């Protein structure tokens, strides 16, 4: 019987597109955004503990979030909370976990997942993960999970696969970053493109060989950590390592370069919960396509998201496609689809004081 996989949860982001609810000191993965009683990180853990054991989980996060992870996932070994001294994107994050796992278990199989995604059909999801694990056992394949698109979404990356590939895992042809609407429509109509979910499955030895081939400088840095991992010198080494490696995604650094990438197609009610807009799509609506959370009265208002505290009454009139939300010391009123403006919002708010971000 094969050993259960290791699960690496990437939980270091700041969730700026959910500002002001998501803050630097308490970003969205640590929030109960969906009102389920469990945070997004905890929901991710709950999903994967069905196919693995708590002592096989690793969470990679920022230094400042160590206590949040420890508090929210007490089932996990404390030394499996890997803290990054600075943000260096997903290649470094995955390398950190991969070289730690190598020292622990050279034969490991690994699933890598973001901490903040929503999956509605857990059983179907688990079947696809098991399919991906089986596919990754062959020929040092690097496997990703793609989502069958149901609309021409411009907020996701796309993966094109070869339709003539036999088996459940399809050979990947191309990766495309977030396309414009016309290109997204073409992708969906073609039938051979899926959304890039950012989830990966592989044998640990396979990704280490890929790092050595496609990102040799990064591999060289982390290989030096073998003598420091699981010692009291680990954090000092990691600070030095992160100062040396580049800020590059795993997609750009490895997946787009490798000719041994396969995709397993999934249809299990997935959302990356990347923005207020994506949350609006998931929540119950009124007859004017509004989502209302809190104490609010709406008049002549449609296609909007109002999330306010219940200790005051908010009256809204005459708006279409608006977001109105408050959190602590910030009230935000903007277009609901203004996702690209949030970086500017947060930057300008920071100039007024760290307490606003």
mmCIF file of C-alpha atoms in Angstrom:
data_model
loop_
_atom_site.group_PDB
_atom_site.id
_atom_site.type_symbol
_atom_site.label_atom_id
_atom_site.label_comp_id
_atom_site.label_asym_id
_atom_site.label_seq_id
_atom_site.Cartn_x
_atom_site.Cartn_y
_atom_site.Cartn_z
ATOM 1 C CA UNK A 1 0.000 0.000 0.000
ATOM 2 C CA UNK A 2 1.362 3.421 -0.970
ATOM 3 C CA UNK A 3 2.115 5.903 1.776
ATOM 4 C CA UNK A 4 -0.175 8.871 2.163
ATOM 5 C CA UNK A 5 1.039 12.050 0.467
ATOM 6 C CA UNK A 6 2.550 15.065 2.166
ATOM 7 C CA UNK A 7 0.437 18.210 1.831
ATOM 8 C CA UNK A 8 2.100 21.605 1.437
ATOM 9 C CA UNK A 9 -0.246 24.544 2.046
ATOM 10 C CA UNK A 10 0.960 27.913 0.765
ATOM 11 C CA UNK A 11 -0.356 30.524 3.197
ATOM 12 C CA UNK A 12 1.908 33.552 2.959
ATOM 13 C CA UNK A 13 -0.140 35.993 0.894
ATOM 14 C CA UNK A 14 -1.655 39.234 2.152
ATOM 15 C CA UNK A 15 -4.980 39.053 0.268
ATOM 16 C CA UNK A 16 -4.935 42.703 -0.782
ATOM 17 C CA UNK A 17 -7.971 42.324 -3.076
ATOM 18 C CA UNK A 18 -10.056 41.575 0.034
ATOM 19 C CA UNK A 19 -8.947 44.766 1.781
ATOM 20 C CA UNK A 20 -10.087 46.214 4.154
ATOM 21 C CA UNK A 21 -11.454 42.953 5.600
ATOM 22 C CA UNK A 22 -8.100 41.298 4.882
ATOM 23 C CA UNK A 23 -5.250 43.147 6.609
ATOM 24 C CA UNK A 24 -1.481 42.715 6.705
ATOM 25 C CA UNK A 25 -1.626 41.363 10.248
ATOM 26 C CA UNK A 26 -4.607 39.082 9.556
ATOM 27 C CA UNK A 27 -4.959 38.262 5.832
ATOM 28 C CA UNK A 28 -7.820 36.439 4.180
ATOM 29 C CA UNK A 29 -6.548 32.859 4.592
ATOM 30 C CA UNK A 30 -6.946 33.289 8.359
ATOM 31 C CA UNK A 31 -10.494 34.693 8.095
ATOM 32 C CA UNK A 32 -13.885 32.988 8.072
ATOM 33 C CA UNK A 33 -14.845 34.706 4.836
ATOM 34 C CA UNK A 34 -17.678 32.303 4.021
ATOM 35 C CA UNK A 35 -19.280 32.342 7.469
ATOM 36 C CA UNK A 36 -18.817 28.587 8.014
ATOM 37 C CA UNK A 37 -17.130 28.812 11.410
ATOM 38 C CA UNK A 38 -13.818 27.741 9.822
ATOM 39 C CA UNK A 39 -11.211 29.964 8.208
ATOM 40 C CA UNK A 40 -10.050 29.351 4.634
ATOM 41 C CA UNK A 41 -6.821 27.797 5.971
ATOM 42 C CA UNK A 42 -8.790 25.480 8.245
ATOM 43 C CA UNK A 43 -11.132 24.522 5.402
ATOM 44 C CA UNK A 44 -8.112 23.622 3.275
ATOM 45 C CA UNK A 45 -6.745 21.467 6.097
ATOM 46 C CA UNK A 46 -10.155 19.791 6.568
ATOM 47 C CA UNK A 47 -10.281 18.973 2.858
ATOM 48 C CA UNK A 48 -6.868 17.344 2.686
ATOM 49 C CA UNK A 49 -6.935 15.548 6.032
ATOM 50 C CA UNK A 50 -9.349 13.177 4.269
ATOM 51 C CA UNK A 51 -6.439 11.878 2.161
ATOM 52 C CA UNK A 52 -3.471 12.366 4.498
ATOM 53 C CA UNK A 53 -2.515 12.680 8.179
ATOM 54 C CA UNK A 54 -1.875 15.864 10.216
ATOM 55 C CA UNK A 55 1.790 14.984 10.722
ATOM 56 C CA UNK A 56 2.253 15.005 6.927
ATOM 57 C CA UNK A 57 1.107 18.604 6.525
ATOM 58 C CA UNK A 58 3.419 21.558 6.035
ATOM 59 C CA UNK A 59 2.264 25.170 5.972
ATOM 60 C CA UNK A 60 4.566 27.753 4.390
ATOM 61 C CA UNK A 61 3.770 31.249 5.595
ATOM 62 C CA UNK A 62 5.288 34.579 6.495
ATOM 63 C CA UNK A 63 7.231 34.959 9.752
ATOM 64 C CA UNK A 64 4.542 37.189 11.196
ATOM 65 C CA UNK A 65 1.789 34.563 10.739
ATOM 66 C CA UNK A 66 3.410 31.708 12.689
ATOM 67 C CA UNK A 67 1.161 32.178 15.725
ATOM 68 C CA UNK A 68 -1.977 32.370 13.555
ATOM 69 C CA UNK A 69 -1.160 29.039 11.887
ATOM 70 C CA UNK A 70 -0.313 27.435 15.216
ATOM 71 C CA UNK A 71 -3.585 28.673 16.719
ATOM 72 C CA UNK A 72 -5.751 27.618 13.781
ATOM 73 C CA UNK A 73 -4.104 24.237 13.093
ATOM 74 C CA UNK A 74 -3.091 22.846 16.499
ATOM 75 C CA UNK A 75 -3.214 19.318 15.032
ATOM 76 C CA UNK A 76 -0.053 19.969 12.993
ATOM 77 C CA UNK A 77 3.521 19.512 14.272
ATOM 78 C CA UNK A 78 4.887 22.942 15.153
ATOM 79 C CA UNK A 79 8.102 22.362 13.209
ATOM 80 C CA UNK A 80 6.002 21.842 10.075
ATOM 81 C CA UNK A 81 5.057 25.521 10.089
ATOM 82 C CA UNK A 82 7.695 26.912 7.728
ATOM 83 C CA UNK A 83 8.137 30.659 8.054
ATOM 84 C CA UNK A 84 9.523 32.849 5.301
ATOM 85 C CA UNK A 85 11.484 35.998 6.242
ATOM 86 C CA UNK A 86 10.296 37.778 3.081
ATOM 87 C CA UNK A 87 7.925 37.095 0.186
ATOM 88 C CA UNK A 88 9.703 35.415 -2.713
ATOM 89 C CA UNK A 89 6.752 33.933 -4.669
ATOM 90 C CA UNK A 90 5.834 30.271 -5.103
ATOM 91 C CA UNK A 91 9.100 28.813 -6.435
ATOM 92 C CA UNK A 92 11.013 29.586 -3.240
ATOM 93 C CA UNK A 93 8.028 28.634 -1.098
ATOM 94 C CA UNK A 94 7.778 25.200 -2.742
ATOM 95 C CA UNK A 95 11.532 24.690 -2.725
ATOM 96 C CA UNK A 96 11.686 25.389 1.021
ATOM 97 C CA UNK A 97 9.071 22.709 1.717
ATOM 98 C CA UNK A 98 10.486 20.259 -0.834
ATOM 99 C CA UNK A 99 14.013 20.257 0.571
ATOM 100 C CA UNK A 100 12.644 19.895 4.111
ATOM 101 C CA UNK A 101 10.530 16.927 3.018
ATOM 102 C CA UNK A 102 13.532 15.371 1.252
ATOM 103 C CA UNK A 103 15.404 15.129 4.547
ATOM 104 C CA UNK A 104 12.343 13.621 6.212
ATOM 105 C CA UNK A 105 11.275 11.168 3.502
ATOM 106 C CA UNK A 106 13.185 10.709 0.214
ATOM 107 C CA UNK A 107 10.288 8.678 -1.243
ATOM 108 C CA UNK A 108 7.620 11.273 -0.518
ATOM 109 C CA UNK A 109 4.718 12.117 -2.774
ATOM 110 C CA UNK A 110 3.527 15.707 -2.398
ATOM 111 C CA UNK A 111 0.397 17.763 -3.026
ATOM 112 C CA UNK A 112 0.869 21.550 -3.093
ATOM 113 C CA UNK A 113 -2.142 23.818 -2.636
ATOM 114 C CA UNK A 114 -2.979 27.454 -1.925
ATOM 115 C CA UNK A 115 -4.588 28.064 1.472
ATOM 116 C CA UNK A 116 -7.450 30.251 0.306
ATOM 117 C CA UNK A 117 -9.426 28.427 -2.367
ATOM 118 C CA UNK A 118 -12.990 27.156 -2.178
ATOM 119 C CA UNK A 119 -13.992 23.670 -3.272
ATOM 120 C CA UNK A 120 -17.662 22.724 -3.028
ATOM 121 C CA UNK A 121 -17.551 19.042 -4.050
ATOM 122 C CA UNK A 122 -14.984 17.438 -1.761
ATOM 123 C CA UNK A 123 -15.505 13.831 -2.856
ATOM 124 C CA UNK A 124 -15.007 14.637 -6.541
ATOM 125 C CA UNK A 125 -11.971 16.701 -5.585
ATOM 126 C CA UNK A 126 -10.390 13.828 -3.659
ATOM 127 C CA UNK A 127 -10.864 11.521 -6.649
ATOM 128 C CA UNK A 128 -9.029 13.982 -8.899
ATOM 129 C CA UNK A 129 -6.177 14.377 -6.397
ATOM 130 C CA UNK A 130 -5.790 10.587 -6.269
ATOM 131 C CA UNK A 131 -5.786 10.500 -10.082
ATOM 132 C CA UNK A 132 -3.034 13.132 -10.052
ATOM 133 C CA UNK A 133 -1.005 11.159 -7.485
ATOM 134 C CA UNK A 134 -1.213 8.060 -9.685
ATOM 135 C CA UNK A 135 -0.183 10.069 -12.749
ATOM 136 C CA UNK A 136 2.761 11.612 -10.888
ATOM 137 C CA UNK A 137 4.180 8.152 -10.141
ATOM 138 C CA UNK A 138 5.104 7.765 -13.820
ATOM 139 C CA UNK A 139 8.284 9.044 -15.460
ATOM 140 C CA UNK A 140 8.959 11.953 -13.070
ATOM 141 C CA UNK A 141 5.839 13.772 -14.224
ATOM 142 C CA UNK A 142 4.918 17.147 -12.788
ATOM 143 C CA UNK A 143 1.133 17.201 -12.505
ATOM 144 C CA UNK A 144 -1.174 20.157 -12.072
ATOM 145 C CA UNK A 145 -4.931 20.199 -11.592
ATOM 146 C CA UNK A 146 -6.889 22.204 -14.143
ATOM 147 C CA UNK A 147 -10.476 23.404 -13.779
ATOM 148 C CA UNK A 148 -12.944 22.941 -16.610
ATOM 149 C CA UNK A 149 -14.075 26.503 -17.409
ATOM 150 C CA UNK A 150 -17.753 27.426 -17.376
ATOM 151 C CA UNK A 151 -17.264 31.011 -18.575
ATOM 152 C CA UNK A 152 -14.605 33.162 -20.306
ATOM 153 C CA UNK A 153 -12.889 34.315 -17.094
ATOM 154 C CA UNK A 154 -10.149 36.950 -17.474
ATOM 155 C CA UNK A 155 -8.945 36.688 -13.873
ATOM 156 C CA UNK A 156 -7.404 33.211 -14.165
ATOM 157 C CA UNK A 157 -4.452 31.750 -16.018
ATOM 158 C CA UNK A 158 -5.158 29.024 -18.587
ATOM 159 C CA UNK A 159 -3.550 25.687 -19.449
ATOM 160 C CA UNK A 160 -3.838 24.167 -22.916
ATOM 161 C CA UNK A 161 -3.623 20.364 -23.051
ATOM 162 C CA UNK A 162 -3.160 17.827 -25.815
ATOM 163 C CA UNK A 163 -6.508 16.176 -26.470
ATOM 164 C CA UNK A 164 -4.943 13.048 -27.968
ATOM 165 C CA UNK A 165 -3.182 12.083 -24.710
ATOM 166 C CA UNK A 166 -4.363 8.725 -23.370
ATOM 167 C CA UNK A 167 -5.306 8.391 -19.718
ATOM 168 C CA UNK A 168 -6.759 10.726 -17.111
ATOM 169 C CA UNK A 169 -3.702 13.012 -17.115
ATOM 170 C CA UNK A 170 -3.303 15.091 -20.292
ATOM 171 C CA UNK A 171 0.046 16.362 -21.511
ATOM 172 C CA UNK A 172 0.304 20.141 -21.197
ATOM 173 C CA UNK A 173 0.907 22.126 -24.366
ATOM 174 C CA UNK A 174 0.976 25.755 -23.189
ATOM 175 C CA UNK A 175 0.457 28.021 -20.183
ATOM 176 C CA UNK A 176 -1.158 31.435 -20.687
ATOM 177 C CA UNK A 177 -1.373 34.217 -18.112
ATOM 178 C CA UNK A 178 -4.658 36.068 -17.556
ATOM 179 C CA UNK A 179 -6.036 36.735 -21.062
ATOM 180 C CA UNK A 180 -8.273 39.508 -22.361
ATOM 181 C CA UNK A 181 -11.956 38.735 -22.824
ATOM 182 C CA UNK A 182 -11.787 37.880 -26.528
ATOM 183 C CA UNK A 183 -8.923 35.460 -25.979
ATOM 184 C CA UNK A 184 -10.679 33.924 -22.963
ATOM 185 C CA UNK A 185 -13.764 33.317 -25.134
ATOM 186 C CA UNK A 186 -11.598 31.600 -27.743
ATOM 187 C CA UNK A 187 -10.008 29.408 -25.068
ATOM 188 C CA UNK A 188 -13.352 28.290 -23.650
ATOM 189 C CA UNK A 189 -14.839 27.604 -27.090
ATOM 190 C CA UNK A 190 -11.833 25.519 -28.169
ATOM 191 C CA UNK A 191 -12.423 22.848 -25.526
ATOM 192 C CA UNK A 192 -8.728 22.171 -24.891
ATOM 193 C CA UNK A 193 -8.086 24.849 -22.251
ATOM 194 C CA UNK A 194 -8.653 24.709 -18.498
ATOM 195 C CA UNK A 195 -8.174 27.222 -15.700
ATOM 196 C CA UNK A 196 -4.897 27.028 -13.839
ATOM 197 C CA UNK A 197 -5.828 26.186 -10.223
ATOM 198 C CA UNK A 198 -2.334 26.618 -8.772
ATOM 199 C CA UNK A 199 -2.448 23.091 -7.290
ATOM 200 C CA UNK A 200 0.391 20.670 -8.014
ATOM 201 C CA UNK A 201 1.080 16.982 -7.443
ATOM 202 C CA UNK A 202 4.416 15.189 -7.845
ATOM 203 C CA UNK A 203 6.952 12.895 -6.323
ATOM 204 C CA UNK A 204 9.240 15.058 -4.247
ATOM 205 C CA UNK A 205 12.254 13.701 -6.125
ATOM 206 C CA UNK A 206 10.670 14.825 -9.416
ATOM 207 C CA UNK A 207 10.304 18.477 -8.427
ATOM 208 C CA UNK A 208 13.813 18.511 -6.946
ATOM 209 C CA UNK A 209 15.228 17.298 -10.272
ATOM 210 C CA UNK A 210 13.172 19.952 -12.061
ATOM 211 C CA UNK A 211 14.592 22.651 -9.770
ATOM 212 C CA UNK A 212 18.111 21.410 -10.521
ATOM 213 C CA UNK A 213 17.454 21.520 -14.272
ATOM 214 C CA UNK A 214 15.419 24.729 -14.662
ATOM 215 C CA UNK A 215 16.340 26.770 -11.584
ATOM 216 C CA UNK A 216 19.873 25.604 -10.711
ATOM 217 C CA UNK A 217 20.721 28.710 -8.684
ATOM 218 C CA UNK A 218 17.697 28.196 -6.434
ATOM 219 C CA UNK A 219 18.442 24.476 -6.116
ATOM 220 C CA UNK A 220 22.045 25.193 -5.128
ATOM 221 C CA UNK A 221 20.932 27.589 -2.379
ATOM 222 C CA UNK A 222 18.442 25.167 -0.807
ATOM 223 C CA UNK A 223 20.681 22.095 -1.159
ATOM 224 C CA UNK A 224 23.026 23.790 1.278
ATOM 225 C CA UNK A 225 20.241 23.712 3.853
ATOM 226 C CA UNK A 226 20.356 19.939 4.345
ATOM 227 C CA UNK A 227 22.593 20.262 7.389
ATOM 228 C CA UNK A 228 20.443 23.018 8.906
ATOM 229 C CA UNK A 229 16.896 21.701 8.468
ATOM 230 C CA UNK A 230 15.273 20.505 11.705
ATOM 231 C CA UNK A 231 17.977 22.208 13.791
ATOM 232 C CA UNK A 232 18.037 25.466 15.750
ATOM 233 C CA UNK A 233 20.078 26.961 12.882
ATOM 234 C CA UNK A 234 17.328 26.505 10.296
ATOM 235 C CA UNK A 235 15.825 29.996 10.530
ATOM 236 C CA UNK A 236 19.217 31.651 10.223
ATOM 237 C CA UNK A 237 19.884 29.602 7.088
ATOM 238 C CA UNK A 238 16.463 30.445 5.623
ATOM 239 C CA UNK A 239 17.021 34.179 6.113
ATOM 240 C CA UNK A 240 20.261 33.873 4.177
ATOM 241 C CA UNK A 241 18.699 31.653 1.492
ATOM 242 C CA UNK A 242 15.761 33.998 0.882
ATOM 243 C CA UNK A 243 18.108 36.938 0.477
ATOM 244 C CA UNK A 244 19.789 35.048 -2.391
ATOM 245 C CA UNK A 245 16.879 33.618 -4.395
ATOM 246 C CA UNK A 246 14.803 35.449 -6.981
ATOM 247 C CA UNK A 247 11.135 36.363 -6.770
ATOM 248 C CA UNK A 248 9.735 33.900 -9.336
ATOM 249 C CA UNK A 249 6.568 31.790 -9.517
ATOM 250 C CA UNK A 250 6.747 28.009 -9.872
ATOM 251 C CA UNK A 251 4.789 28.353 -13.130
ATOM 252 C CA UNK A 252 7.361 30.662 -14.701
ATOM 253 C CA UNK A 253 10.416 29.041 -13.117
ATOM 254 C CA UNK A 254 9.601 25.376 -13.781
ATOM 255 C CA UNK A 255 6.194 24.435 -15.180
ATOM 256 C CA UNK A 256 6.347 26.555 -18.344
ATOM 257 C CA UNK A 257 9.845 25.258 -19.132
ATOM 258 C CA UNK A 258 9.383 21.555 -18.496
ATOM 259 C CA UNK A 259 8.200 19.214 -21.231
ATOM 260 C CA UNK A 260 7.036 16.687 -18.659
ATOM 261 C CA UNK A 261 3.996 18.529 -17.288
ATOM 262 C CA UNK A 262 0.565 16.913 -17.232
ATOM 263 C CA UNK A 263 -2.840 18.185 -16.157
ATOM 264 C CA UNK A 264 -5.713 16.320 -14.541
ATOM 265 C CA UNK A 265 -9.046 17.928 -15.404
ATOM 266 C CA UNK A 266 -11.322 18.778 -12.502
ATOM 267 C CA UNK A 267 -14.939 19.867 -12.126
ATOM 268 C CA UNK A 268 -15.584 20.076 -8.397
ATOM 269 C CA UNK A 269 -17.002 23.535 -7.694
ATOM 270 C CA UNK A 270 -13.749 25.471 -7.487
ATOM 271 C CA UNK A 271 -13.139 29.177 -6.917
ATOM 272 C CA UNK A 272 -9.874 30.892 -6.090
ATOM 273 C CA UNK A 273 -11.800 33.406 -3.914
ATOM 274 C CA UNK A 274 -9.460 36.038 -5.263
ATOM 275 C CA UNK A 275 -11.672 39.086 -4.863
ATOM 276 C CA UNK A 276 -14.923 40.550 -3.594
ATOM 277 C CA UNK A 277 -16.316 39.916 -7.075
ATOM 278 C CA UNK A 278 -15.655 36.173 -6.830
ATOM 279 C CA UNK A 279 -17.227 36.071 -3.364
ATOM 280 C CA UNK A 280 -20.281 37.946 -4.676
ATOM 281 C CA UNK A 281 -20.794 35.202 -7.256
ATOM 282 C CA UNK A 282 -20.905 32.525 -4.552
ATOM 283 C CA UNK A 283 -23.124 34.108 -1.915
ATOM 284 C CA UNK A 284 -26.972 34.107 -1.887
ATOM 285 C CA UNK A 285 -28.463 36.986 -3.880
ATOM 286 C CA UNK A 286 -31.664 38.966 -3.651
ATOM 287 C CA UNK A 287 -33.886 39.510 -6.696
ATOM 288 C CA UNK A 288 -31.673 42.415 -7.868
ATOM 289 C CA UNK A 289 -28.488 40.296 -7.731
ATOM 290 C CA UNK A 290 -27.321 41.989 -4.530
ATOM 291 C CA UNK A 291 -25.469 40.274 -1.704
ATOM 292 C CA UNK A 292 -26.195 41.860 1.684
ATOM 293 C CA UNK A 293 -24.386 40.964 4.903
ATOM 294 C CA UNK A 294 -25.222 43.101 7.919
ATOM 295 C CA UNK A 295 -27.878 45.695 8.660
ATOM 296 C CA UNK A 296 -28.671 47.445 5.367
ATOM 297 C CA UNK A 297 -31.618 48.800 3.396
ATOM 298 C CA UNK A 298 -31.248 48.883 -0.398
ATOM 299 C CA UNK A 299 -33.315 50.975 -2.826
ATOM 300 C CA UNK A 300 -32.994 51.030 -6.618
ATOM 301 C CA UNK A 301 -29.728 49.113 -6.203
ATOM 302 C CA UNK A 302 -28.553 46.100 -8.177
ATOM 303 C CA UNK A 303 -25.545 43.817 -8.787
ATOM 304 C CA UNK A 304 -23.904 45.077 -5.607
ATOM 305 C CA UNK A 305 -22.215 43.681 -2.486
ATOM 306 C CA UNK A 306 -22.942 45.326 0.862
ATOM 307 C CA UNK A 307 -21.031 43.876 3.848
ATOM 308 C CA UNK A 308 -21.340 46.042 6.950
ATOM 309 C CA UNK A 309 -21.470 45.705 10.707
ATOM 310 C CA UNK A 310 -24.844 44.996 12.253
ATOM 311 C CA UNK A 311 -24.472 47.669 14.952
ATOM 312 C CA UNK A 312 -25.484 50.445 12.557
ATOM 313 C CA UNK A 313 -28.038 50.768 9.774
ATOM 314 C CA UNK A 314 -26.664 51.475 6.286
ATOM 315 C CA UNK A 315 -29.046 52.856 3.655
ATOM 316 C CA UNK A 316 -28.043 52.536 -0.017
ATOM 317 C CA UNK A 317 -29.906 54.062 -2.956
ATOM 318 C CA UNK A 318 -29.363 54.181 -6.704
ATOM 319 C CA UNK A 319 -26.206 52.094 -7.115
ATOM 320 C CA UNK A 320 -25.317 49.414 -9.653
ATOM 321 C CA UNK A 321 -22.204 47.195 -9.495
ATOM 322 C CA UNK A 322 -20.892 48.620 -6.221
ATOM 323 C CA UNK A 323 -19.030 47.253 -3.215
ATOM 324 C CA UNK A 324 -19.715 48.825 0.167
ATOM 325 C CA UNK A 325 -17.817 47.302 3.066
ATOM 326 C CA UNK A 326 -16.218 48.339 6.314
ATOM 327 C CA UNK A 327 -13.685 46.783 8.644
ATOM 328 C CA UNK A 328 -12.288 48.384 11.772
ATOM 329 C CA UNK A 329 -11.141 51.870 10.761
ATOM 330 C CA UNK A 330 -11.820 51.712 7.009
ATOM 331 C CA UNK A 331 -14.991 52.224 4.974
ATOM 332 C CA UNK A 332 -14.669 51.240 1.305
ATOM 333 C CA UNK A 333 -17.088 52.251 -1.463
ATOM 334 C CA UNK A 334 -16.024 51.342 -5.010
ATOM 335 C CA UNK A 335 -17.080 49.528 -8.145
ATOM 336 C CA UNK A 336 -17.510 45.815 -7.431
ATOM 337 C CA UNK A 337 -15.401 44.852 -10.445
ATOM 338 C CA UNK A 338 -12.564 47.285 -9.622
ATOM 339 C CA UNK A 339 -10.168 44.459 -8.703
ATOM 340 C CA UNK A 340 -7.244 46.084 -10.485
ATOM 341 C CA UNK A 341 -7.576 49.227 -8.358
ATOM 342 C CA UNK A 342 -7.047 47.491 -5.024
ATOM 343 C CA UNK A 343 -3.251 47.606 -5.156
ATOM 344 C CA UNK A 344 -3.561 51.388 -5.572
ATOM 345 C CA UNK A 345 -6.145 51.627 -2.777
ATOM 346 C CA UNK A 346 -3.919 49.741 -0.346
ATOM 347 C CA UNK A 347 -0.787 51.656 -1.323
ATOM 348 C CA UNK A 348 -2.488 55.035 -0.880
ATOM 349 C CA UNK A 349 -4.084 53.937 2.401
ATOM 350 C CA UNK A 350 -0.664 52.880 3.692
ATOM 351 C CA UNK A 351 0.619 56.397 2.994
ATOM 352 C CA UNK A 352 -2.011 57.634 5.469
ATOM 353 C CA UNK A 353 -0.746 55.237 8.141
ATOM 354 C CA UNK A 354 0.139 51.561 8.704
ATOM 355 C CA UNK A 355 -3.001 51.198 10.853
ATOM 356 C CA UNK A 356 -5.159 51.383 7.717
ATOM 357 C CA UNK A 357 -3.629 48.315 6.023
#
